[in-house]
C-alpha positions as a Python dict, from the first residue, in 0.01 Angstrom:
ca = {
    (1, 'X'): (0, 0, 0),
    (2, 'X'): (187, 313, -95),
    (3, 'X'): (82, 671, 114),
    (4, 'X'): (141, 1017, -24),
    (5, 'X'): (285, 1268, 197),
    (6, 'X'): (43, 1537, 319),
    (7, 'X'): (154, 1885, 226),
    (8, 'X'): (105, 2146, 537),
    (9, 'X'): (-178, 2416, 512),
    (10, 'X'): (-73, 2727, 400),
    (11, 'X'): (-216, 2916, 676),
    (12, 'X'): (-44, 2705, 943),
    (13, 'X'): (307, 2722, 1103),
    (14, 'X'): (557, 2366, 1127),
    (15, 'X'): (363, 2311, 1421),
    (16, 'X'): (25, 2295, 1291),
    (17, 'X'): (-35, 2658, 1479),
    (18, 'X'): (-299, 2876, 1245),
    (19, 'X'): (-51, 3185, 1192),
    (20, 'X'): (-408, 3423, 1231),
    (21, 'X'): (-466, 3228, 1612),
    (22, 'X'): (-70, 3319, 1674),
    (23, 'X'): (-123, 3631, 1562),
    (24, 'X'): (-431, 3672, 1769),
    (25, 'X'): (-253, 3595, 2077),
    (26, 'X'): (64, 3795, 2004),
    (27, 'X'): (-107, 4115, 1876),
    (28, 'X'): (-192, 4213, 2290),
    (29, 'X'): (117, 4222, 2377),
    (30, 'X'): (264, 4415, 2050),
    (31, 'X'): (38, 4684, 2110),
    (32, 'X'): (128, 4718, 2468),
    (33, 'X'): (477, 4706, 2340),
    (34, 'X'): (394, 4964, 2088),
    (35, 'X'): (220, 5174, 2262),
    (36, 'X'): (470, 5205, 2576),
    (37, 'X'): (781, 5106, 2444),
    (38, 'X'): (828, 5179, 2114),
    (39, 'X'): (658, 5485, 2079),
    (40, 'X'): (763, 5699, 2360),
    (41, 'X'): (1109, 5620, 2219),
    (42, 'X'): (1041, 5717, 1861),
    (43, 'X'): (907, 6048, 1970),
    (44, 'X'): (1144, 6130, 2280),
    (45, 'X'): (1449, 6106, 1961),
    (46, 'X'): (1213, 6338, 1756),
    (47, 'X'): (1133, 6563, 2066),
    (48, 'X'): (1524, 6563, 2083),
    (49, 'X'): (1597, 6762, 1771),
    (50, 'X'): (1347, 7078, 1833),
    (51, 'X'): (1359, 7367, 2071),
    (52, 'X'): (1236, 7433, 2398),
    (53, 'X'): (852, 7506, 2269),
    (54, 'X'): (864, 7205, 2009),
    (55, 'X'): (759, 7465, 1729),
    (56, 'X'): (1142, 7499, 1552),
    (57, 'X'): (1383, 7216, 1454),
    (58, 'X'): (1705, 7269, 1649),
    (59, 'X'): (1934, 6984, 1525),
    (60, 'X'): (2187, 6858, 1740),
    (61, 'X'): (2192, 7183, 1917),
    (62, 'X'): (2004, 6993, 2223),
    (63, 'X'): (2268, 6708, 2219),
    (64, 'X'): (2549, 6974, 2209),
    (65, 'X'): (2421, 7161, 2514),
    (66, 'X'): (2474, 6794, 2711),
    (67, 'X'): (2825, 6850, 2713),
    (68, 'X'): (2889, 7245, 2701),
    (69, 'X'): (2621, 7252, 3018),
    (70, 'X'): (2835, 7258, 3389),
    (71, 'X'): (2553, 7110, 3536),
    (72, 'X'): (2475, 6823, 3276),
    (73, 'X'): (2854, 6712, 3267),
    (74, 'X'): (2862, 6741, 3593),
    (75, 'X'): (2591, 6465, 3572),
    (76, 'X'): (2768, 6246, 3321),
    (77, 'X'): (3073, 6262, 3586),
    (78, 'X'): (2854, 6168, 3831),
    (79, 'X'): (2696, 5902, 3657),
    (80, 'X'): (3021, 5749, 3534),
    (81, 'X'): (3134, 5703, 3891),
    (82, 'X'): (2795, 5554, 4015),
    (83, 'X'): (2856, 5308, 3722),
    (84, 'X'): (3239, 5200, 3831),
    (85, 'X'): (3217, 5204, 4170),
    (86, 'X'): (2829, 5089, 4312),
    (87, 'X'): (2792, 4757, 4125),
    (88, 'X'): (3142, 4682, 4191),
    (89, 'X'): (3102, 4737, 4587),
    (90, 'X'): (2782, 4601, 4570),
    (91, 'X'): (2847, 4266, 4410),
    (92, 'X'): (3241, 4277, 4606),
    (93, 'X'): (3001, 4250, 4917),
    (94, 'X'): (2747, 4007, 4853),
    (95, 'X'): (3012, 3747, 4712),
    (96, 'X'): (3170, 3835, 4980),
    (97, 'X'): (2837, 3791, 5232),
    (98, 'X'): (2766, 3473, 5030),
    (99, 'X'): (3072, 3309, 5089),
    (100, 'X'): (3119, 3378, 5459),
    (101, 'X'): (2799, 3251, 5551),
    (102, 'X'): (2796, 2927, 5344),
    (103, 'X'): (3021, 2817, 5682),
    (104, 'X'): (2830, 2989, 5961),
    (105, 'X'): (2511, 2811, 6132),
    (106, 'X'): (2317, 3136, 6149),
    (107, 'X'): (2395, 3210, 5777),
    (108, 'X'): (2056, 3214, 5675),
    (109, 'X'): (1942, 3446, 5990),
    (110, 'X'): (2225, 3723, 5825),
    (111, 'X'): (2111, 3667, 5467),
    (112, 'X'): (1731, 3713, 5592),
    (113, 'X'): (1930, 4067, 5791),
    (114, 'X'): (2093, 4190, 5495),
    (115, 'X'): (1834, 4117, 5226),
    (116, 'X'): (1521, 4286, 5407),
    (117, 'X'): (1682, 4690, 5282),
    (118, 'X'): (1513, 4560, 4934),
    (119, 'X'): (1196, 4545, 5090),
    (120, 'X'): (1229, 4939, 5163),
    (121, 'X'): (1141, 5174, 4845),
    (122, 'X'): (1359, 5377, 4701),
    (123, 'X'): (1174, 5726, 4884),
    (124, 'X'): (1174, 5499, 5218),
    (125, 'X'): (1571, 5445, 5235),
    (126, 'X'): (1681, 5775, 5107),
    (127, 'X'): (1448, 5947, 5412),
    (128, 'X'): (1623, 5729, 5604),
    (129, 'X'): (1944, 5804, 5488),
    (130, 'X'): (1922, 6173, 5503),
    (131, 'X'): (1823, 6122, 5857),
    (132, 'X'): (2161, 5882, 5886),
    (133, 'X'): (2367, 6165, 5755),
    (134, 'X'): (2226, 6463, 5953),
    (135, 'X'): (2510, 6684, 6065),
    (136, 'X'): (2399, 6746, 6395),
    (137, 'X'): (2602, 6398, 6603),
    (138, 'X'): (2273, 6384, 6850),
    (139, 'X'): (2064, 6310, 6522),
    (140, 'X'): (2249, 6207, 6254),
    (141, 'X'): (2396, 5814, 6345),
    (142, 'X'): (2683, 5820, 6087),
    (143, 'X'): (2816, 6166, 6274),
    (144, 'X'): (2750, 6001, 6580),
    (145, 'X'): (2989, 5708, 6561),
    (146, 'X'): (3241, 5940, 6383),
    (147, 'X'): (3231, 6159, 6663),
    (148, 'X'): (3212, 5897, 6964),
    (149, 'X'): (3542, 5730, 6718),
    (150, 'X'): (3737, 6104, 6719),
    (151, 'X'): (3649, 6214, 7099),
    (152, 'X'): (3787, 5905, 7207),
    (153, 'X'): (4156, 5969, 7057),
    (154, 'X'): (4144, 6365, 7062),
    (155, 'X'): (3837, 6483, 7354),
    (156, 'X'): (3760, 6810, 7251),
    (157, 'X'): (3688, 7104, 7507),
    (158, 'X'): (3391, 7185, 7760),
    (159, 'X'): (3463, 7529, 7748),
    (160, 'X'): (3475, 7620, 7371),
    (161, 'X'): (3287, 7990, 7383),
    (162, 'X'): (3438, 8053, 7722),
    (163, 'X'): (3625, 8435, 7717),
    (164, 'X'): (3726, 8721, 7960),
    (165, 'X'): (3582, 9040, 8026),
    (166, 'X'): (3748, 9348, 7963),
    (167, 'X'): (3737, 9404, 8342),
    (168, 'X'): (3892, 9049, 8440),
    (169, 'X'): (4282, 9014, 8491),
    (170, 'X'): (4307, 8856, 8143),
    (171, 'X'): (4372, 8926, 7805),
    (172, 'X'): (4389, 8773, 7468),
    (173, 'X'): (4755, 8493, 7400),
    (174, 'X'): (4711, 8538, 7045),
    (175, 'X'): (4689, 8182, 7010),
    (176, 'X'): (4354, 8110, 7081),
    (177, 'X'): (4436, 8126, 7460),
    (178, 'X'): (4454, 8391, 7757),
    (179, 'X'): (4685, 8497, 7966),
    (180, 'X'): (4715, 8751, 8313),
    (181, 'X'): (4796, 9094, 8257),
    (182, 'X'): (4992, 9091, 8511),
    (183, 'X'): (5248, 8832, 8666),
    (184, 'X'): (5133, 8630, 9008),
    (185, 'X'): (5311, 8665, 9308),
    (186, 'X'): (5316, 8376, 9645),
    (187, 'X'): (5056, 8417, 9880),
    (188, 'X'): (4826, 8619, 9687),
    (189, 'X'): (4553, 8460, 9534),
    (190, 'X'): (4562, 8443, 9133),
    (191, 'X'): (4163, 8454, 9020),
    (192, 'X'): (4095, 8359, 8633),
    (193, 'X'): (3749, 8449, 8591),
    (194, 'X'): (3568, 8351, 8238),
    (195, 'X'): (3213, 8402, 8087),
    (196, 'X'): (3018, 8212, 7802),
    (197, 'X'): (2976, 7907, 7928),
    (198, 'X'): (2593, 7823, 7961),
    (199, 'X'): (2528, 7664, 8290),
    (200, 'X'): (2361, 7406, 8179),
    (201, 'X'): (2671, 7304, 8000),
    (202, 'X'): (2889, 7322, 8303),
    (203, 'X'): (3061, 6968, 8391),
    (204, 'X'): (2788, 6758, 8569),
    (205, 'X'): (3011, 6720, 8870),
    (206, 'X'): (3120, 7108, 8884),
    (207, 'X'): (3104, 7239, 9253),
    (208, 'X'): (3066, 7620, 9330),
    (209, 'X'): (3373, 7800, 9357),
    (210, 'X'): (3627, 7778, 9624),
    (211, 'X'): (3911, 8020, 9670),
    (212, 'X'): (4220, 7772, 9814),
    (213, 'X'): (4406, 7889, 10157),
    (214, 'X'): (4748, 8067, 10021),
    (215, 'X'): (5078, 7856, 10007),
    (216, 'X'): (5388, 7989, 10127),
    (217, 'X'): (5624, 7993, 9851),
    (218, 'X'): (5311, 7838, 9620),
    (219, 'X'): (5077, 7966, 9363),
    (220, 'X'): (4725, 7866, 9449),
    (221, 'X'): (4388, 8084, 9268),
    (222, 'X'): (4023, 7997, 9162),
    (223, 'X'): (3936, 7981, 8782),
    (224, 'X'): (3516, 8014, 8759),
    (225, 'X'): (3254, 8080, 8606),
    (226, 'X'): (3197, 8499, 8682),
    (227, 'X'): (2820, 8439, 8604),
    (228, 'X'): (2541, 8424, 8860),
    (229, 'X'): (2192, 8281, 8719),
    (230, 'X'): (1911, 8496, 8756),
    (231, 'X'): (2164, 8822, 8797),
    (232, 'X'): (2360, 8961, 9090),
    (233, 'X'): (2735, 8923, 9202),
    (234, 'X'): (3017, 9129, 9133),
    (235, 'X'): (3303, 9109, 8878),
    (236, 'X'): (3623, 8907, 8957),
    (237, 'X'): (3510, 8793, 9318),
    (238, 'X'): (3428, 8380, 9396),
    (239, 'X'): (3039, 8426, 9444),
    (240, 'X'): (2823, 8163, 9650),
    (241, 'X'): (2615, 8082, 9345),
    (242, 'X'): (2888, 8028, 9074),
    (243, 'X'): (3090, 7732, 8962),
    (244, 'X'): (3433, 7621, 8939),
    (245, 'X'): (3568, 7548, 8531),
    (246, 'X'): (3682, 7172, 8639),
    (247, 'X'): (3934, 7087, 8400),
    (248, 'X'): (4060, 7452, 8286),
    (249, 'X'): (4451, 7390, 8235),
    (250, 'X'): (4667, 7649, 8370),
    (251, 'X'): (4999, 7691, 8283),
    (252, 'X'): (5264, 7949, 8437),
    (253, 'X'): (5512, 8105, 8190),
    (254, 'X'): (5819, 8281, 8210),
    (255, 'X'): (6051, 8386, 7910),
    (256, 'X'): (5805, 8255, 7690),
    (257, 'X'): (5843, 7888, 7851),
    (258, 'X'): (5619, 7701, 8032),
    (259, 'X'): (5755, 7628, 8404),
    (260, 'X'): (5464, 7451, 8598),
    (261, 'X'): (5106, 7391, 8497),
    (262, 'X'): (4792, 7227, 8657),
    (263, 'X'): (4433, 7170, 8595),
    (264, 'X'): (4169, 7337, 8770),
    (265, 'X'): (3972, 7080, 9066),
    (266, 'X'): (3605, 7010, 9093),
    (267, 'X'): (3586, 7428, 9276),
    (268, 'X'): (3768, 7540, 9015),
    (269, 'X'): (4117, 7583, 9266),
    (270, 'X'): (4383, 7474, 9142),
    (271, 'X'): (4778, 7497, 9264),
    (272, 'X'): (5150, 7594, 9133),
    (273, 'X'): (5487, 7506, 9259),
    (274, 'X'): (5718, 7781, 9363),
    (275, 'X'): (5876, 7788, 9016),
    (276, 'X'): (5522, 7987, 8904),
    (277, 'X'): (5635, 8279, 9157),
    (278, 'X'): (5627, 8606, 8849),
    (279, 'X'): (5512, 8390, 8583),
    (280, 'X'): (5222, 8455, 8400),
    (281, 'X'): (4948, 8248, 8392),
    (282, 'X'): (4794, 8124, 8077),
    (283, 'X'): (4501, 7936, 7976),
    (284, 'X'): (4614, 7785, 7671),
    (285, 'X'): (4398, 7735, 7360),
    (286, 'X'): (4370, 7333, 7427),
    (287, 'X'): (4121, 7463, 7710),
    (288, 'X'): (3871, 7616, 7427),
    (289, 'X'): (3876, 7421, 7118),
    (290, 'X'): (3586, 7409, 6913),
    (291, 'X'): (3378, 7045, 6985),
    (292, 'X'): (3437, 6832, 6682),
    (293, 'X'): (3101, 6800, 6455),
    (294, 'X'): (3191, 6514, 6236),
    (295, 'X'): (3162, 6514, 5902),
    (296, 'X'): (2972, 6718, 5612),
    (297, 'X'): (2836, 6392, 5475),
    (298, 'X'): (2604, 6553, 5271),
    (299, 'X'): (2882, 6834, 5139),
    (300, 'X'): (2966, 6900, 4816),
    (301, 'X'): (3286, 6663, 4831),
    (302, 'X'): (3120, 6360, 5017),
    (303, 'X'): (2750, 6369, 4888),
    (304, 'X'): (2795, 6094, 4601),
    (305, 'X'): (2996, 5842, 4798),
    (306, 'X'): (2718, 5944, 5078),
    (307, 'X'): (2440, 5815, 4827),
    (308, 'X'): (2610, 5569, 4705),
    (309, 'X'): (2653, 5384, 5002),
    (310, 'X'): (2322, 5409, 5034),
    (311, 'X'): (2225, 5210, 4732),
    (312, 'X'): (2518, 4951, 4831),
    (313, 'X'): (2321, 4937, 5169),
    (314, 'X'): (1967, 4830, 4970),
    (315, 'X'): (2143, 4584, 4707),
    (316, 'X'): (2435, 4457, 4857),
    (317, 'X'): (2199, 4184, 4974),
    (318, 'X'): (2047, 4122, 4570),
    (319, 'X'): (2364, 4023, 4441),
    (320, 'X'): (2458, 3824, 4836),
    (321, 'X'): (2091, 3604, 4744),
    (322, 'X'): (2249, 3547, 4349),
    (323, 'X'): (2556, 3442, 4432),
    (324, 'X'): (2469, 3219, 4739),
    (325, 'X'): (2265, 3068, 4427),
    (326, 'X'): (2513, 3026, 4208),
    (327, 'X'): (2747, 2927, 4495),
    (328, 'X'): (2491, 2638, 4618),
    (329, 'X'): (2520, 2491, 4280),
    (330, 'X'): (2931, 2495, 4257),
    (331, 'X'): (3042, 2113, 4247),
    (332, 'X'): (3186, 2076, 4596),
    (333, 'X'): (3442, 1773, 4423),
    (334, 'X'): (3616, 2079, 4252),
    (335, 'X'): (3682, 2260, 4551),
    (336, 'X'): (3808, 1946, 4741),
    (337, 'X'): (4045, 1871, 4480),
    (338, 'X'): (4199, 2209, 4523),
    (339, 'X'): (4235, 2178, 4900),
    (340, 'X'): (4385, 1849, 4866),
    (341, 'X'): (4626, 1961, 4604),
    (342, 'X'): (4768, 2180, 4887),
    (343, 'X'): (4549, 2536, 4804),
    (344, 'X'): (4452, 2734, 5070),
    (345, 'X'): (4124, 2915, 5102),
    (346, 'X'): (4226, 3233, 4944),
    (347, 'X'): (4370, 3034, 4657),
    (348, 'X'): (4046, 2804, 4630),
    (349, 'X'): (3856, 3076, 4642),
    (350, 'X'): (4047, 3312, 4379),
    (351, 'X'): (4145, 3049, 4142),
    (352, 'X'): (3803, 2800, 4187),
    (353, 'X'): (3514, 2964, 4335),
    (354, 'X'): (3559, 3294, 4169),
    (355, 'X'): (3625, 3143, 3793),
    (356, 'X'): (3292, 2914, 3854),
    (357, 'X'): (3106, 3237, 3986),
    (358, 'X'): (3183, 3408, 3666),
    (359, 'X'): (2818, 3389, 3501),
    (360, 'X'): (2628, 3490, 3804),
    (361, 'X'): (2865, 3748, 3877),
    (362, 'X'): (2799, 3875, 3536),
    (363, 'X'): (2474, 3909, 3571),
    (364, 'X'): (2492, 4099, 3880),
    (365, 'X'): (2711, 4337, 3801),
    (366, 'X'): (2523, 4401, 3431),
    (367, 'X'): (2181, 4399, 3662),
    (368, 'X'): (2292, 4677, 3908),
    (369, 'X'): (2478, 4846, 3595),
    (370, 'X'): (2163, 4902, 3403),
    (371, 'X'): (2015, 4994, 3770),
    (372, 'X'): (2207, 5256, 3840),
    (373, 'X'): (2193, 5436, 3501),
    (374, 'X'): (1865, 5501, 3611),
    (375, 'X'): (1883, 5580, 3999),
    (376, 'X'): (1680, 5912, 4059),
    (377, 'X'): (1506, 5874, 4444),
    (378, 'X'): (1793, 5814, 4632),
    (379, 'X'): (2008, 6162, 4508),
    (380, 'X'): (1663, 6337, 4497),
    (381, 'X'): (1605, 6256, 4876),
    (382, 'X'): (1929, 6207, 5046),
    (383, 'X'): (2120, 6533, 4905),
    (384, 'X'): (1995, 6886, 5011),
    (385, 'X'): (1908, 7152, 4807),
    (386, 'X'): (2241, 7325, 4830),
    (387, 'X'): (2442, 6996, 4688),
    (388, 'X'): (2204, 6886, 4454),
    (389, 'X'): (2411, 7046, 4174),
    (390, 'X'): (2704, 6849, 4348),
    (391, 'X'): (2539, 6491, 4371),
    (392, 'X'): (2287, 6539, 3995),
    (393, 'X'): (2308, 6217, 3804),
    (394, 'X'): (2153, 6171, 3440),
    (395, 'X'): (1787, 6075, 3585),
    (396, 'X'): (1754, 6380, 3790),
    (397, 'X'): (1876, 6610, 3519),
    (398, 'X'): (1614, 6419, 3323),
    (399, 'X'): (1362, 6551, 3576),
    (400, 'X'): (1466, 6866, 3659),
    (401, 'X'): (1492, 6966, 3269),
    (402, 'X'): (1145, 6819, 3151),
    (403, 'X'): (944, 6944, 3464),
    (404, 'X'): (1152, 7237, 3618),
    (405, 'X'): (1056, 7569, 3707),
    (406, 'X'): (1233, 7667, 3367),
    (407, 'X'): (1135, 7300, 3153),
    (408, 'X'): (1340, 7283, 2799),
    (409, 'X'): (1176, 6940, 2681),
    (410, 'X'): (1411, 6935, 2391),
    (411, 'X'): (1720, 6947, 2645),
    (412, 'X'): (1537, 6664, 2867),
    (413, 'X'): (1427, 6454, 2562),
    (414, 'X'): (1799, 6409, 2451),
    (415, 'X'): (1895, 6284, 2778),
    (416, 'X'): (1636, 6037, 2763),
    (417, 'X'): (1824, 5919, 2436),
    (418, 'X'): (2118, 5963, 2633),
    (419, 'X'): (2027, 5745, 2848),
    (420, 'X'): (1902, 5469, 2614),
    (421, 'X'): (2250, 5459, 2462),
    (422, 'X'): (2406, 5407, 2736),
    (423, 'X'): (2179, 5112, 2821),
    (424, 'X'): (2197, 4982, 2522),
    (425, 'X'): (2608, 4829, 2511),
    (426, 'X'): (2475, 4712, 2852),
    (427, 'X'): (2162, 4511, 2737),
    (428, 'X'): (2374, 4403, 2417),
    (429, 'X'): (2632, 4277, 2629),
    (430, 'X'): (2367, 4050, 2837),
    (431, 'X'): (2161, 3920, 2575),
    (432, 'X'): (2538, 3815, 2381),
    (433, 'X'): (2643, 3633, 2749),
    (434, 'X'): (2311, 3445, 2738),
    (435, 'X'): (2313, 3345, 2408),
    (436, 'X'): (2666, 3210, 2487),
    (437, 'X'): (2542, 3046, 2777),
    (438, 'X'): (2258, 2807, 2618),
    (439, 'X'): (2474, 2712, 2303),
    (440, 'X'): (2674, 2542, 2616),
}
């Protein structure tokens, strides 16, 4: 029995698919594409070549003005960093992450920690953030640390507005300091009276002030506070109501060199050796140093690394949850055999784990890439209107040029294209690795 062979419809695909059904079910999605794909692009590149009001074709006057404009290259700097530096820290710390706590029995409790900034929005972590980087230490936690860090090597001064009157026995050093007009002599009392000190930032453990019982042969005096709440007392005399400056340092000095020094007591007394007998006394400038206020996060030097820190803060845990993936399927056999070849874990993990992490660390690092080409809340939030110039990436500039107070659409429109260049080499770059990856 012989059989023909049956020629396929001509309205059907290999598979036996009617092309109109296919066509049916793909035409949904091509609109969608269309309509919010395809066509914003087409007409933000169109948009791109006329003038502010859209009426008069500019050329490439609009793409000139992206790199003659301060504030737009400052941008394209900005954004160039943010590319080099964030996916690289941010991947760096999740292989990092991922690695460590392969080992650890409470790996997964630190993976669930350092994932859950990805539940936060963008607008929740940067008001965070900018609360994180507040310059005042009693609000700001990053100033905070930095300041607990510094005042524990270098303690800074409880008397930093402290001064003289013009009618107390002391004058400017010159340095910062004070010193007696006049030399002080054994067995008469030396009295170093200051103002500006608020009470209520006197030393907790300040006493009132005591004038000390002369010392034959000694220097003894009083430094205080010449201030009596609520008003009364008298100029240069030890009042009942006013306290001692515990911790002033007094030195005594003679031919320009210092021969004795002290620090004032809980009353403010305090006590020289015979040597001080004619010196001067002098309160050097040690005693009213400025208090350290950590540092301008948020100032025109520091703002990007500020933000940027940020973002590693909300994605370092993205690429730790990849990579513990990819790390989970590594053949364990492999990294044995190095071990028993005589590697040790930096070399296992350099010259094994790192060379078999090389397609998920791809993909990270091309993820956060594309991601950060794009970042907008994060510099919108965290820097302040005074470094926002200082921090501007391509997205904001996007912004602030299509819906500003002074909005040039054509200017805003080409670094949309801008933008989709960039992106572009990026995406290419992907889709090439996973073609690559399922011819394997």
């Amino acid at each position: 029995m012989s059989s023909s062979r049956r020629t396929p419809h001509p309205n059907k695909s290999v598979t036996g698919t009617r092309r109109a059904v296919a066509a049916g079910f793909l035409l949904p999605a091509l609109v969608l594409l269309g309509a919010l794909v395809v066509y914003p692009i087409g007409y933000s590149v169109q948009r791109s070549f006329f003038d502010k009001s859209g009426d008069s074709f500019a050329g490439l006057a609009n793409y000139v003005e992206l790199f003659t404009d301060d504030t737009i290259l400052t941008a394209v700097k900005n954004n160039a960093i943010w590319v080099v530096f964030a996916p690289a820290v941010a991947t760096a710390l999740g292989l990092i992450f991922a690695v460590l706590t392969e080992r650890v029995r409470w790996g997964t409790a630190f993976k669930l920690v350092v994932f859950m900034p990805m539940a936060i929005s963008m607008l929740a972590a940067g008001i965070i953030f900018r609360l994180v980087y507040e310059q005042d230490p009693d609000r700001g936690v990053a100033n905070a640390v930095w300041v607990g860090v510094h005042d524990t090597f270098a303690e800074s001064s409880v008397f930093p507005k402290a001064r003289p009157l013009p009618v107390h026995p002391l004058k400017g050093s010159g340095e910062g300091g004070y010193v007696t007009k006049n030399p002080v002599r054994a067995g008469e009392p030396a009295r170093l009276p200051l103002v500006g000190v608020p009470p209520a930032q006197m030393p907790e453990d300040a006493r009132p002030a005591a004038e000390p019982a002369p010392r034959p042969g000694g220097i003894t005096g009083t430094a205080w506070l010449d201030f009596t709440r609520g008003g009364g007392g008298k100029p240069n005399v030890v009042d009942a109501q006013e306290l001692g400056l515990k911790g002033l340092r007094v030195e005594a000095v003679k031919d320009g060199k210092v021969v004795a020094s002290t620090t004032a007591g809980a009353d403010g007394s305090f006590s020289l050796p015979a040597a001080a007998d004619g010196a001067l006394l002098r309160l050097p400038e040690s005693n009213f140093r400025e208090q350290y206020n950590g540092v301008h996060w948020l100032g025109p030097s520091l703002v990007t690394p500020a933000v940027i820190g940020s973002y590693v803060w909300m994605w370092a845990g993205f690429a730790m949850v990849l990579i513990a993936a990819g790390l989970a399927a590594v053949p364990r056999e492999l990294l044995e055999a190095a071990r028993v070849d005589g590697a040790n874990e930096w070399q296992v993990f350099r010259r094994v784990t790192v060379p078999l992490l090389a397609p998920v660390l791809a993909v990270v690092l091309v993820t956060l890439m594309i991601n950060v080409l794009k970042v907008f809340d994060l510099v919108f939030i965290i820097a302040p209107g005074s470094a926002q110039d200082d921090a501007n990436v391509l997205a904001l500039q996007l912004y602030r040029s299509s819906f500003g107070t002074d909005a040039d659409l054509g200017v805003g429109s080409a670094i949309a294209v801008l933008l989709l260049l960039l992106v572009i080499p990026v995406m290419a770059f992907n889709i090439r690795r996973m073609r690559r990856e399922a011819r394997r």
